[in-house]
Short mmCIF file of C-alpha atoms in Angstrom, two decimals:
data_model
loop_
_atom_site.label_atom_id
_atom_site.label_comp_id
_atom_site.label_asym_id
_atom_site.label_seq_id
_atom_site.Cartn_x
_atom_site.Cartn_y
_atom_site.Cartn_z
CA UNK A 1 119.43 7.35 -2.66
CA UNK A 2 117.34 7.41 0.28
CA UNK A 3 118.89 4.68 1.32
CA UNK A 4 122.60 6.02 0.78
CA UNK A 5 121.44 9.13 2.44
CA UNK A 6 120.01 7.42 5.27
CA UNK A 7 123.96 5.51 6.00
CA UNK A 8 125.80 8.71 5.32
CA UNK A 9 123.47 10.91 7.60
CA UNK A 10 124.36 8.09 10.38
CA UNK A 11 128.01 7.66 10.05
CA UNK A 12 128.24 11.73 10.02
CA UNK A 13 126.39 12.41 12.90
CA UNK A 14 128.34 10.79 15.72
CA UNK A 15 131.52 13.33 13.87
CA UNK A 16 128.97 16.47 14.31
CA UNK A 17 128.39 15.35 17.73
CA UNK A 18 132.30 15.40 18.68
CA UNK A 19 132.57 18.71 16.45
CA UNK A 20 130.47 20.19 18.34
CA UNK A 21 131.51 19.18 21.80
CA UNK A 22 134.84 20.56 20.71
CA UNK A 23 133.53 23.81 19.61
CA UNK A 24 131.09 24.69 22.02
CA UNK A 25 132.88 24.72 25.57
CA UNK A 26 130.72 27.34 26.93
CA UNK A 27 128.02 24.63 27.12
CA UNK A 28 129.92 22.29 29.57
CA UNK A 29 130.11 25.02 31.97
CA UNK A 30 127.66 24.99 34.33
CA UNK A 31 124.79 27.98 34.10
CA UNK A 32 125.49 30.68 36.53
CA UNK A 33 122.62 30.99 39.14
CA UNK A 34 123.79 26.92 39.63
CA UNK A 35 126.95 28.19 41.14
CA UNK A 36 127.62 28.03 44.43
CA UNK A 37 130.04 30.49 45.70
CA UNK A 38 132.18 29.82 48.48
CA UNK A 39 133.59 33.18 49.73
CA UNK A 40 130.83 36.15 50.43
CA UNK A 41 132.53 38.33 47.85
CA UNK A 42 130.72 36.39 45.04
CA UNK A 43 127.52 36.59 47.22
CA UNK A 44 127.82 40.71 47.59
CA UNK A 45 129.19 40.84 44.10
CA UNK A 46 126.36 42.40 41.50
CA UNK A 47 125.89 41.07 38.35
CA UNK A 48 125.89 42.97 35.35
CA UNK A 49 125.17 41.72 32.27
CA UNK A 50 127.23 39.02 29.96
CA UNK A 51 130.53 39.05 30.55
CA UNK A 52 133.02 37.10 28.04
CA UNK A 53 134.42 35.23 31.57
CA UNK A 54 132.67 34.20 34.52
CA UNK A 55 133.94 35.97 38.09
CA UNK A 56 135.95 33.42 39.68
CA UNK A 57 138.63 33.87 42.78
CA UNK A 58 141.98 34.55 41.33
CA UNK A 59 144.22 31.31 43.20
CA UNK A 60 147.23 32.51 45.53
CA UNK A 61 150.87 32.63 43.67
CA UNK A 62 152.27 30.35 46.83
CA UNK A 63 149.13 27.97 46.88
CA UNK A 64 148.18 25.21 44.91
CA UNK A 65 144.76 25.47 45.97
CA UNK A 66 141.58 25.60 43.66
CA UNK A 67 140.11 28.86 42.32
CA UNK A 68 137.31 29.95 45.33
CA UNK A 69 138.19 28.05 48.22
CA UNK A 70 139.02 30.18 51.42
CA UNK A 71 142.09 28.84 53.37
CA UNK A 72 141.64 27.68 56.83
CA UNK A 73 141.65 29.78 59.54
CA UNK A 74 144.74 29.62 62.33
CA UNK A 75 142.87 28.52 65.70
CA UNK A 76 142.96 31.04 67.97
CA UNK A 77 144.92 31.06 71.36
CA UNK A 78 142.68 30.61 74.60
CA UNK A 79 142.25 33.66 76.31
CA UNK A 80 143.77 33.42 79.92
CA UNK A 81 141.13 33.69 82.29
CA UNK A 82 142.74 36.66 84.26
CA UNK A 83 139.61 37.54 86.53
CA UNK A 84 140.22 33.96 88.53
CA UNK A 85 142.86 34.86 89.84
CA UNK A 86 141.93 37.48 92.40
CA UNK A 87 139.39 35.36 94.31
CA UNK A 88 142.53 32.60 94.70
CA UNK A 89 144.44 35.46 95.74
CA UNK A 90 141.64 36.56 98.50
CA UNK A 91 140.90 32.93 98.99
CA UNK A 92 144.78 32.50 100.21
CA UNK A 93 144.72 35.90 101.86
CA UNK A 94 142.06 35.24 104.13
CA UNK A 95 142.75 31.68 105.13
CA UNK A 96 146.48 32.79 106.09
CA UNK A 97 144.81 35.58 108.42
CA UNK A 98 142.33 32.76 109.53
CA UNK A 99 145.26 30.60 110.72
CA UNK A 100 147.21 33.46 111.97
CA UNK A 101 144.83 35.12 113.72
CA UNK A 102 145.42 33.52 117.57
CA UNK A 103 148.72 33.79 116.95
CA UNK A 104 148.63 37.65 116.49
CA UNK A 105 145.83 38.35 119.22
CA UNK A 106 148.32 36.04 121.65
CA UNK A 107 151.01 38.69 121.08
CA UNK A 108 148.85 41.99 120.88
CA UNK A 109 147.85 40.42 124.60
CA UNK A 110 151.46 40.25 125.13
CA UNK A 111 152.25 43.55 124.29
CA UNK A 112 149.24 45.55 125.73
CA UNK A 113 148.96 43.68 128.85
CA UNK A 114 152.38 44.41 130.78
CA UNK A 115 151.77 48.21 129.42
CA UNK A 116 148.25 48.44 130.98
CA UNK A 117 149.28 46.86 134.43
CA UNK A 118 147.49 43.85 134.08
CA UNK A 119 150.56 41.90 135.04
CA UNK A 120 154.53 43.03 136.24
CA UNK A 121 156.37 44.28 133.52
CA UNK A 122 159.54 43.05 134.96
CA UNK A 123 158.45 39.21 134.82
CA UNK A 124 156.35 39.50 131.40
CA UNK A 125 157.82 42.41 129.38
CA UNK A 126 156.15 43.10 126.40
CA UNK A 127 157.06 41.36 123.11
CA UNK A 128 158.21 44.30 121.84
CA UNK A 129 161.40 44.51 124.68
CA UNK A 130 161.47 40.66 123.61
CA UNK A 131 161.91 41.14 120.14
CA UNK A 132 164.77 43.77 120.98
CA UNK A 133 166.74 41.02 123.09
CA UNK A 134 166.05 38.37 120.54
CA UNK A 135 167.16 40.50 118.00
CA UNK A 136 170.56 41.47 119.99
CA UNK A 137 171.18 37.78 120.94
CA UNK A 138 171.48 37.43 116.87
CA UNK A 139 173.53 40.17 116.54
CA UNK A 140 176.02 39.03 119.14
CA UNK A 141 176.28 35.45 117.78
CA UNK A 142 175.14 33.80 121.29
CA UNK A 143 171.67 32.64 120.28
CA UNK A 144 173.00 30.89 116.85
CA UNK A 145 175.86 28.99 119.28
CA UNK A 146 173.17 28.14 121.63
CA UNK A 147 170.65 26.61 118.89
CA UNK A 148 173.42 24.75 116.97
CA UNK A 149 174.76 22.98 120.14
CA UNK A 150 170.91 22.16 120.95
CA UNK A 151 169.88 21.14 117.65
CA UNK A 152 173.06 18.64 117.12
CA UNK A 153 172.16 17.02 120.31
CA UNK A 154 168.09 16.89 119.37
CA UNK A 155 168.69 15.89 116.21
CA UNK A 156 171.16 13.05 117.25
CA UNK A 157 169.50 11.56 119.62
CA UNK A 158 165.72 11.64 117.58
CA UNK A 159 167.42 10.54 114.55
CA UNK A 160 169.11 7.24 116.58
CA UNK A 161 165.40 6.28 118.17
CA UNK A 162 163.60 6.81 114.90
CA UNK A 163 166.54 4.18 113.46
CA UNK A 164 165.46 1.74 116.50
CA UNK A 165 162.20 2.14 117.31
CA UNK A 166 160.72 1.98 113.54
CA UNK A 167 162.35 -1.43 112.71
CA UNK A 168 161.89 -2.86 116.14
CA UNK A 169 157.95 -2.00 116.44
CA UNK A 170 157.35 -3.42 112.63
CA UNK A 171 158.91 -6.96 114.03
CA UNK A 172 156.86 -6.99 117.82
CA UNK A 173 153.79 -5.68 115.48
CA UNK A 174 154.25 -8.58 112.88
CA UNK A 175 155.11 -11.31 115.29
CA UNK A 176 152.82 -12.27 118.00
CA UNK A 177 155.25 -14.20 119.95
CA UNK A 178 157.77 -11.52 120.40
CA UNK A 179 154.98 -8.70 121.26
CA UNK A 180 154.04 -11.51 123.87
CA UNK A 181 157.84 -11.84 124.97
CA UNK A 182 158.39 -8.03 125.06
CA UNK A 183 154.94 -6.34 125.97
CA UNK A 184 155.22 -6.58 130.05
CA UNK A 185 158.83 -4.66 129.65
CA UNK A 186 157.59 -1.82 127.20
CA UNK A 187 155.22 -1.26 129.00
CA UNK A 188 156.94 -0.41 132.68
CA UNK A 189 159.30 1.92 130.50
CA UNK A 190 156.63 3.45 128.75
CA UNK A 191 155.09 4.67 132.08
CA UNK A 192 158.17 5.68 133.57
CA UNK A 193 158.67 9.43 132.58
CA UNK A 194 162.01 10.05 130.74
CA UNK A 195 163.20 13.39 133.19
CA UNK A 196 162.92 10.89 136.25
CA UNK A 197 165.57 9.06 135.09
CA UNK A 198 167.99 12.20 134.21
CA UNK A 199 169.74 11.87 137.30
CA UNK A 200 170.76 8.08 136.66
CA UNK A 201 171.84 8.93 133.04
CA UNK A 202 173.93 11.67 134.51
CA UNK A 203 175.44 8.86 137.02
CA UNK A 204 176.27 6.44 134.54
CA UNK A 205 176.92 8.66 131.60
CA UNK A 206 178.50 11.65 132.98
CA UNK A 207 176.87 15.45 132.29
CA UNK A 208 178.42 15.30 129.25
CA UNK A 209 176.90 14.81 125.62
CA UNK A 210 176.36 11.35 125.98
CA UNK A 211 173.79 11.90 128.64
CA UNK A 212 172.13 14.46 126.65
CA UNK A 213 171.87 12.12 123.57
CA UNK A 214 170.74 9.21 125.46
CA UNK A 215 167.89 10.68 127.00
CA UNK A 216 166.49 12.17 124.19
CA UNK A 217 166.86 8.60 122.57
CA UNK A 218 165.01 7.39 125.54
CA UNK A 219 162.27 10.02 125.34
CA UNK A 220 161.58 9.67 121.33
CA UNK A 221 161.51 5.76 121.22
CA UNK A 222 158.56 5.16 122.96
CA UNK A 223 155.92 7.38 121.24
CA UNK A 224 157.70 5.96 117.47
CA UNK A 225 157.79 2.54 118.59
CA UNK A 226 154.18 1.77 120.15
CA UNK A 227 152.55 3.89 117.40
CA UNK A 228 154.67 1.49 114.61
CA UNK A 229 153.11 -1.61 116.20
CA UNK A 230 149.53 0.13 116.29
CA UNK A 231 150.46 0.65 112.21
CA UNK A 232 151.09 -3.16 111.36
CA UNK A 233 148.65 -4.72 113.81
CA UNK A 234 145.90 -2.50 112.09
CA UNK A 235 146.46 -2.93 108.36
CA UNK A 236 143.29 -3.75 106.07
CA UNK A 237 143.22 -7.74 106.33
CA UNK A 238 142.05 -7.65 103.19
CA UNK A 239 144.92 -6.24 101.93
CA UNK A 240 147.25 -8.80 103.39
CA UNK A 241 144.65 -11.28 102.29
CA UNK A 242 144.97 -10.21 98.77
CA UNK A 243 148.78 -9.95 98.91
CA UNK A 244 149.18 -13.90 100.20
CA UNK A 245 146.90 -14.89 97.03
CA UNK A 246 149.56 -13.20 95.05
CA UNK A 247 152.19 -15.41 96.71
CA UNK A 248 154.32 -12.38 97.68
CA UNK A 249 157.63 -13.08 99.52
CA UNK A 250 157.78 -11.76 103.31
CA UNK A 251 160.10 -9.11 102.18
CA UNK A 252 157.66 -7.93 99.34
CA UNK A 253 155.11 -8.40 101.81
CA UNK A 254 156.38 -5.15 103.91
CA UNK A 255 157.59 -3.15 101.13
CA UNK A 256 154.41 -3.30 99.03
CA UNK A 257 151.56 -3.34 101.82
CA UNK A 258 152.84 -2.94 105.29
CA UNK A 259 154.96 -0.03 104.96
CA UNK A 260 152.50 2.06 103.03
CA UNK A 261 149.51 0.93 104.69
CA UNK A 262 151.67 2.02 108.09
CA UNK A 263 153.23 4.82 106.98
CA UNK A 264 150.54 7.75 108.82
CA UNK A 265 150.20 5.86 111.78
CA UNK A 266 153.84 5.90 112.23
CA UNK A 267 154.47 9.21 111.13
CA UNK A 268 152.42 10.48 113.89
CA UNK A 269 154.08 8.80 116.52
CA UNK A 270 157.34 10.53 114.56
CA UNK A 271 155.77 13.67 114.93
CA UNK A 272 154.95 13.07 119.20
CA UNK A 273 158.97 12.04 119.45
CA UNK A 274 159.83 15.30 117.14
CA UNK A 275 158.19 18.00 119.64
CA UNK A 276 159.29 15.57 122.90
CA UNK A 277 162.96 15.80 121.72
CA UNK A 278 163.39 19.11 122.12
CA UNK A 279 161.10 19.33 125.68
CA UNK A 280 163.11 16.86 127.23
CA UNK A 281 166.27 18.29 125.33
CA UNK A 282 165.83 21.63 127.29
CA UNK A 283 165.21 20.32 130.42
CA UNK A 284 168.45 18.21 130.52
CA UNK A 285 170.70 21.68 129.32
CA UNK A 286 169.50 23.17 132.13
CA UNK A 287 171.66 20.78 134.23
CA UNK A 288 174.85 20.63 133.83
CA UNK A 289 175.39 22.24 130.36
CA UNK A 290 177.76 25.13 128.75
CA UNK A 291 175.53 25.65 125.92
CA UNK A 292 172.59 25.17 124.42
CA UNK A 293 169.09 26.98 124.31
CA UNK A 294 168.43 25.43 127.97
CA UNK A 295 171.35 26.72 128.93
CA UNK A 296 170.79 29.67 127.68
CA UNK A 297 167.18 30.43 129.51
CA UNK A 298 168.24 28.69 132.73
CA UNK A 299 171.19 31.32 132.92
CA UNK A 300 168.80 34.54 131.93
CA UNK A 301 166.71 33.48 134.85
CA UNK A 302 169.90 33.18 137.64
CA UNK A 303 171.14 36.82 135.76
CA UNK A 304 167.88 37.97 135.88
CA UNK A 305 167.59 38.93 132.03
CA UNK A 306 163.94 38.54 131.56
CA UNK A 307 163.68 39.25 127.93
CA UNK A 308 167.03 37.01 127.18
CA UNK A 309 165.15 34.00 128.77
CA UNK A 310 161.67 34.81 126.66
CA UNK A 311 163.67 34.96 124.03
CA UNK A 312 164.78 31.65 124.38
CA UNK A 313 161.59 30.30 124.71
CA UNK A 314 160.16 32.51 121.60
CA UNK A 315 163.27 30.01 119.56
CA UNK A 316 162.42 27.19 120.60
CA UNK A 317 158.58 27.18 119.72
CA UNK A 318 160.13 28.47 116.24
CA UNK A 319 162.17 25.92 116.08
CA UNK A 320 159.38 23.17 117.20
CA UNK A 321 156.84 24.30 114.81
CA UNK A 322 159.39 24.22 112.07
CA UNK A 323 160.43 20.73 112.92
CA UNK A 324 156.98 19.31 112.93
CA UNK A 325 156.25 21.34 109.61
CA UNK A 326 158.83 19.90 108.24
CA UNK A 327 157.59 16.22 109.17
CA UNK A 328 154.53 16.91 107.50
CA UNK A 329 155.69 17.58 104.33
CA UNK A 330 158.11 14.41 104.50
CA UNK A 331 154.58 12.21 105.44
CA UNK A 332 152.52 13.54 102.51
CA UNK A 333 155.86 12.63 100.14
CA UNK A 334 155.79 9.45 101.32
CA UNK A 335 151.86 8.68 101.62
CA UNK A 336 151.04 10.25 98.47
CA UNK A 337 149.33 7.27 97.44
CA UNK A 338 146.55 8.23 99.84
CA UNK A 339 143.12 9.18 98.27
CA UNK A 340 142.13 12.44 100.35
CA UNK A 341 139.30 12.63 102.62
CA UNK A 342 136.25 14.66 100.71
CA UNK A 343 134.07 16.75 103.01
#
């Protein structure tokens, strides 16, 4: 019996085991103060006694999320930093009054001195009577004829030498023979100043446009063509060294390191033809001309229009600082490969 008792007792007891299991669940779960709660409502919750169901988060209808876990947070947007924004605004402020500031103490001197005596009034007026007449040469159409005829004939003529000089100076600066060939000849044109030879375009070209044209050509090729051979004969020889062990082609050659390693160096020499174009431009209106802004201050002076012919001269600085402006921005387009100097 023992013995009988002893089997029975262990074939049942594995069965009371999985009875049990099945009819005790609460003793799976996991005791209470083992819990750890997730959200700080079941930290601030108080407990009361035994309750038939533990406290657990109710799950969201539209989630599939567990019971008790919090749902990310959406990141926030960056605040904009708003305060900057005045000291760039002060920081522009005063460095346009820094750079403006001759500029406006030249023309309060302008305006105060003919109205305290220091000089005549009726050879310097003040700006202000030269405002008035530049403002009624606008009005009447003759300063925008003048300036149109002038530009054309600037622009013409500085565009052609810019065409010759550029391509011409990259082959004397590349080539040794022809800068030997060519050298003695630049350089007795170079010296010879472009308004002594006005009269002898106006004998062989006439007072015409032509002669205009060509002596602004003649004026803007020399400062474009001696700085483009300064540009080639002055590139980094280790650059060109470089390029050679690459095999590069001649053509590939200039396009890749000549012309960008030139490109400053000629631009400046651009920039010295830009502001002589108009000088010499001027000076050959006044001879011979019907129109243009030379034309225009040369025939104040005989009619004795004193703020007419300042305000001729007034356009033309506008128009020369514009030009070279303008030249700047093309350079830094083109050099923009240029690491910028740090201070």
């Amino acid at each position: 019996m023992s013995v009988a008792s002893g089997s029975s007792t262990r074939h049942t007891a594995p069965e009371d085991l999985k009875t049990q299991e099945l009819t005790t669940p609460e003793d799976l779960k996991a005791p209470e103060d083992l819990k750890n709660p997730e959200t700080p409502e079941e930290l601030s919750a108080p407990t009361t006694g035994t309750s038939s169901a533990p406290a657990t988060a109710t799950p969201s209808a539209s989630t599939d999320e567990p019971a008790g876990v919090v749902p990310p947070l959406a990141p926030r947007r960056p605040r904009l930093d708003r305060p900057s924004v005045v000291p760039r605004v002060l920081r522009a402020v005063l460095t346009g009054a820094t750079r403006s500031a001759a500029i406006v103490a030249l023309l309060l001197a302008w305006e105060l001195a003919p109205r305290f005596g220091l000089v005549d009034p009726a050879f310097l007026p003040p700006f202000s009577e030269v405002a008035q007449a530049w403002w009624e040469l606008v009005a009447n159409g003759q300063l925008a004829d003048n300036a149109q005829a002038s530009l054309v004939r600037s622009f013409s003529g500085f565009g052609i030498a810019v065409a010759v000089s550029v391509p011409l100076g990259l082959l004397i600066g590349w080539y040794r023979p022809v800068a030997d060939l060519l050298n003695p000849l630049l350089q007795v044109f170079l010296n010879t100043a472009a308004l002594a030879l006005l009269p002898v375009f106006v004998l062989l070209l006439g007072i015409g446009e032509t002669s205009k044209i060509s002596i602004v050509v003649y004026a803007c090729a020399w400062p474009v063509l001696f700085n483009t051979i300064s540009a080639v004969r002055t590139v980094d020889p280790t650059l060109l060294r470089l390029a050679k062990s690459m095999d590069l082609s001649a053509l590939r050659l200039f396009q890749k390191v000549i012309l960008p390693a030139s490109v400053p160096t000629i631009f400046t020499g651009i920039r010295l033809a830009g502001a002589v174009s108009i000088v010499v431009l001027v000076a050959a209106e006044m001879i011979g001309a019907k129109a243009g802004l030379g034309y225009l201050i040369n025939a104040s002076q005989y009619n004795f229009a004193i703020p007419q012919m300042y305000a001729g001269i007034v356009t033309i600085s506008v128009i020369g600082v514009a030009f070279n402006q303008l030249l700047v921005v093309v350079e830094k387009r083109l050099s923009s490969w240029r690491v910028p100097a740090t201070s």
